[in-house]
XYZ file of C-alpha atoms in Angstrom:
254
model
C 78.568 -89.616 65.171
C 75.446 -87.994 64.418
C 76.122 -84.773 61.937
C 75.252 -81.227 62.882
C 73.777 -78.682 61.601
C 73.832 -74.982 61.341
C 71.293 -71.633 60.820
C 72.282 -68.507 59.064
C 70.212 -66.445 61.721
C 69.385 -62.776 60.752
C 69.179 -60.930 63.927
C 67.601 -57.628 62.371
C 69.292 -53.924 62.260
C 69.303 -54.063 66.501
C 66.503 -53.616 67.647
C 65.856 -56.776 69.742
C 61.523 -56.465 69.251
C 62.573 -56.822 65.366
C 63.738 -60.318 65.984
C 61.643 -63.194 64.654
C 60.169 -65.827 66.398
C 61.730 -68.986 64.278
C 64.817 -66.869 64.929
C 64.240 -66.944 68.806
C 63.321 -70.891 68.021
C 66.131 -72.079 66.620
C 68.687 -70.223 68.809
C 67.103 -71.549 71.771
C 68.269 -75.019 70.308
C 71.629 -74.182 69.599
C 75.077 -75.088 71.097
C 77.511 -72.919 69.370
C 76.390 -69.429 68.452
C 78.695 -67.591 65.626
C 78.396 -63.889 66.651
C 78.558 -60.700 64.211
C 79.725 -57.197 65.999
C 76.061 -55.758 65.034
C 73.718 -57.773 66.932
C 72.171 -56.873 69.672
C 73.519 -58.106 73.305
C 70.123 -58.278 74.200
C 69.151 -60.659 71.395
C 71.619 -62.864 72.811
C 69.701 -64.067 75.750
C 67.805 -66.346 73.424
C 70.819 -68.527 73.878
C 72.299 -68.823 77.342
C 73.125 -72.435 76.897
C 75.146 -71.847 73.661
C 78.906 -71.191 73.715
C 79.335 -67.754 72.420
C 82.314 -67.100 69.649
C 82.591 -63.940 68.603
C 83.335 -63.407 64.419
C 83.036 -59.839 64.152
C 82.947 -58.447 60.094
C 83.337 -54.845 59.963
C 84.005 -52.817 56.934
C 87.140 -50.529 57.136
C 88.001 -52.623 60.647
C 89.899 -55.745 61.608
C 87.751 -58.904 60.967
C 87.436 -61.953 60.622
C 87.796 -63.863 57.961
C 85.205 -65.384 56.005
C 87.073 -68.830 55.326
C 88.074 -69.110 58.747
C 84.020 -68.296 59.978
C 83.259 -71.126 57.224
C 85.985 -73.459 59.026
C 84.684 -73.034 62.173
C 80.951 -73.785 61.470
C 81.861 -77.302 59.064
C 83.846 -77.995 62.678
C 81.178 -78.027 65.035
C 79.104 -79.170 62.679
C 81.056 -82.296 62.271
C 81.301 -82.611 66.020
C 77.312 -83.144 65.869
C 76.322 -79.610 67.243
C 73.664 -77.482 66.456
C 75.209 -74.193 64.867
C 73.574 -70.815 64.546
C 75.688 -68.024 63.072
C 74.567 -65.198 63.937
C 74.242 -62.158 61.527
C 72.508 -58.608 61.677
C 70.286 -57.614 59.827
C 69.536 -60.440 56.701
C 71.452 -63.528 55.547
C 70.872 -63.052 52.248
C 71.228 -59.551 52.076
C 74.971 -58.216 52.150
C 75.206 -61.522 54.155
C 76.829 -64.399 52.247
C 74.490 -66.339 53.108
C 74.579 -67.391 49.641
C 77.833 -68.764 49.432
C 77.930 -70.143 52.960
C 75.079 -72.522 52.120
C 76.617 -73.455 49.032
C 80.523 -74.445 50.834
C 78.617 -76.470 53.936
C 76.457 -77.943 51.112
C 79.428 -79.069 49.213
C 80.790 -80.619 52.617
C 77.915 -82.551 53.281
C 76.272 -80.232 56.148
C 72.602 -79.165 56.523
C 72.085 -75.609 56.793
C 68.580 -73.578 57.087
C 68.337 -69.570 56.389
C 66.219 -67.801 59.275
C 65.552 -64.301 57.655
C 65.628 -60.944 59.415
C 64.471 -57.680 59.144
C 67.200 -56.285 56.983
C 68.352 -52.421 58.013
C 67.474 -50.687 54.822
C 63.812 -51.528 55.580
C 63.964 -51.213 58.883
C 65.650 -47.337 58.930
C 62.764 -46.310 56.547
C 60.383 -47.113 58.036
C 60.948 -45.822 61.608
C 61.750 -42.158 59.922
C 58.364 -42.307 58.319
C 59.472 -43.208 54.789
C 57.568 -45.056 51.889
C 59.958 -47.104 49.707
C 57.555 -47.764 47.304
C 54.662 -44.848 46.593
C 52.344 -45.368 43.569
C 52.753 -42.300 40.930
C 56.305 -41.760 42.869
C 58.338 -44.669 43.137
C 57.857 -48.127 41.169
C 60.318 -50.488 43.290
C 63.359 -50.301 45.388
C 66.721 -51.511 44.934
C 69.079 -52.744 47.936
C 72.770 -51.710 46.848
C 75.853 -51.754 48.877
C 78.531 -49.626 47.810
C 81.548 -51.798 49.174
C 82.531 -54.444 46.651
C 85.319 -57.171 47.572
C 86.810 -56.670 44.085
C 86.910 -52.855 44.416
C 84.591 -52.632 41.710
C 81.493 -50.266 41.702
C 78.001 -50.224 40.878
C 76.700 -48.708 37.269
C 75.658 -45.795 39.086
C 74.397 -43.963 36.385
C 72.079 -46.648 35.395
C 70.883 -46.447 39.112
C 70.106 -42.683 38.621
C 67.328 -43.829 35.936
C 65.772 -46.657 37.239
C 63.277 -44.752 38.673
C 63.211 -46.877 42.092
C 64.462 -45.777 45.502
C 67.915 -46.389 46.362
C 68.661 -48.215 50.159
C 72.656 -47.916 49.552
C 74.320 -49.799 52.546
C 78.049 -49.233 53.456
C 78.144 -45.757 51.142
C 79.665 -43.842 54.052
C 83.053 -43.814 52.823
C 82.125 -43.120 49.451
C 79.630 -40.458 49.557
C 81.178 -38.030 46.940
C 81.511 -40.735 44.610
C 78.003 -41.881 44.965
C 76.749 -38.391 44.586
C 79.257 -37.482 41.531
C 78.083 -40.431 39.659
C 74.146 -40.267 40.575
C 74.426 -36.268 39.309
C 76.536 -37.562 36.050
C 74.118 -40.188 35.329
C 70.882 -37.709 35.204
C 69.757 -37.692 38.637
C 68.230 -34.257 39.700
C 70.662 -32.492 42.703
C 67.430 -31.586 44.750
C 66.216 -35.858 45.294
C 65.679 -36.281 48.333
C 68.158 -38.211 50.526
C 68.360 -39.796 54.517
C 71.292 -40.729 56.037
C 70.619 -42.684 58.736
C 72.967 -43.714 61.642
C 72.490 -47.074 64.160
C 68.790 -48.131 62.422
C 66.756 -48.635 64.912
C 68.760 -48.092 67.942
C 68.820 -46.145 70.671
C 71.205 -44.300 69.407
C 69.805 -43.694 65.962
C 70.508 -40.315 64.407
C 68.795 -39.768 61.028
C 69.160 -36.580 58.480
C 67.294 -35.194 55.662
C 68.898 -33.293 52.843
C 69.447 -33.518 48.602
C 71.954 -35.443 46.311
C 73.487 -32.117 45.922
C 73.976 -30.949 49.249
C 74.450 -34.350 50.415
C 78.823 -34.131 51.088
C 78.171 -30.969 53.005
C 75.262 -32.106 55.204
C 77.020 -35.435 56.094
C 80.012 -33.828 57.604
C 78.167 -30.993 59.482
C 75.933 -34.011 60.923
C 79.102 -36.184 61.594
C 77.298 -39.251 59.679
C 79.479 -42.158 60.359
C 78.853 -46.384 60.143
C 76.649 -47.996 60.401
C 74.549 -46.226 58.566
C 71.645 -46.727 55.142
C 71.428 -43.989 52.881
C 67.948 -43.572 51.394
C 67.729 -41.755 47.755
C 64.902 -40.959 45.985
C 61.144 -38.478 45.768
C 59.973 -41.152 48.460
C 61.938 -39.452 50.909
C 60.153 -35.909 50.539
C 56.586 -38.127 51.301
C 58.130 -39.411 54.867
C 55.469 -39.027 57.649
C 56.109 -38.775 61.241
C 54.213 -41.025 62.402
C 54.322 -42.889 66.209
C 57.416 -45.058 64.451
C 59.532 -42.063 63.822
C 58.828 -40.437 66.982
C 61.635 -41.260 69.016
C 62.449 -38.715 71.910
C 66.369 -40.726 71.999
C 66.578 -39.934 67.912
C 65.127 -36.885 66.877
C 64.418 -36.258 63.070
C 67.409 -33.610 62.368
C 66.637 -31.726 58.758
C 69.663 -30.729 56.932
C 70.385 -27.210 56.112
């Protein structure tokens, strides 16, 4: 029997128009499509001739786990189908695509990374926000601030690097973030968003410090999904035709 072979599909922060067109390629020739809880319904009607299996991987919820995803993609693999698997946002960012291409590698099974637009980007831009500014900002870096191992970033190192932070799956741990940015040197009036459902309909964004960052999060009601966005790049954020969105109005933070 002919072997299979699967795509680590990023299918962007949500919005469908995000999607790429290898992405809408390559699920238009597959037979079994592995489906995160983030993407887009609408994305899937790239694929109406693929059986749809839902693998949903939600932090703080009941998921599923990554050897049995793994299991199920080397299976219909084997069986000669075309796999996509199915994730928001980016594969390779806070996506395993890593080590999934490495395990269907060691078991003898093609694989090909599709990228997508990943949500840190994506939520920036749409509230008007520069991640990189000459004279204000000199790079980004993409942190999450959920770690399988329980351990944390070196957040004070963070808090000198001079780039701007894009911290994915912080909500839970907001007071530690801010505690260790302010012990590590980071000024309490930086700028921060907190931005809800990137790029939805339903996106809710709001502007505040580091210091007053605890308070403004629970008189917003911030809850996940949601990017926070530290750093002086976030007091240069334009409103431009991307941020205006009459479903998400800009909200500034008391």
């Amino acid at each position: 029997m002919k072997q299979g072979k699967v795509w680590l599909i990023g299918a962007g922060p949500g919005d469908p128009e995000l999607l790429t067109l290898k992405a809408v390629k390559a699920l238009g020739q597959a037979q079994v499509v592995l489906v995160d809880d983030l993407v887009a319904p609408q994305i899937l009607a790239y694929c109406p001739q693929a059986r749809m299996v839902k693998v949903g991987k939600r932090g703080g919820c009941r998921s599923t786990s990554q050897e049995f995803i793994q299991r199920l993609m080397l299976r219909y693999a084997r069986q000669g189908l075309c796999v996509a698997r199915l994730k928001g946002g980016d594969p390779c960012v806070f996506g395993r695509a890593g080590e999934e291409v490495r395990w269907l590698a060691e078991h003898g099974i093609a694989c090909e990374i599709v990228n997508g637009v990943t949500a840190g980007l994506a939520a920036a831009s749409l509230c008007g926000i520069p991640l990189t500014l000459r004279g204000v900002a000199r790079g980004v870096t993409l942190i999450t601030a959920h770690a399988e191992d329980g351990s944390t970033p070196d957040w004070s190192a963070l808090a000198t690097s001079g780039t701007t932070l894009v911290v994915y799956m912080g909500v839970t741990r907001l007071e530690e973030i801010r505690a260790c940015l302010l012990a590590g040197g980071m000024p309490g009036a930086t700028p921060v968003a907190m931005i809800e459902n990137a790029t939805l309909p339903q996106q809710r964004q709001c502007f505040g410090t580091l210091a007053g960052m605890i308070g403004d999060a629970a008189g917003f009601g911030l809850r996940s999904p949601a990017v926070l966005v530290i750093g002086d790049v976030v007091a240069h954020a334009v409103r431009g035709e991307s941020a205006e969105r009459d479903t998400s109005p800009i909200e500034r933070c008391a």
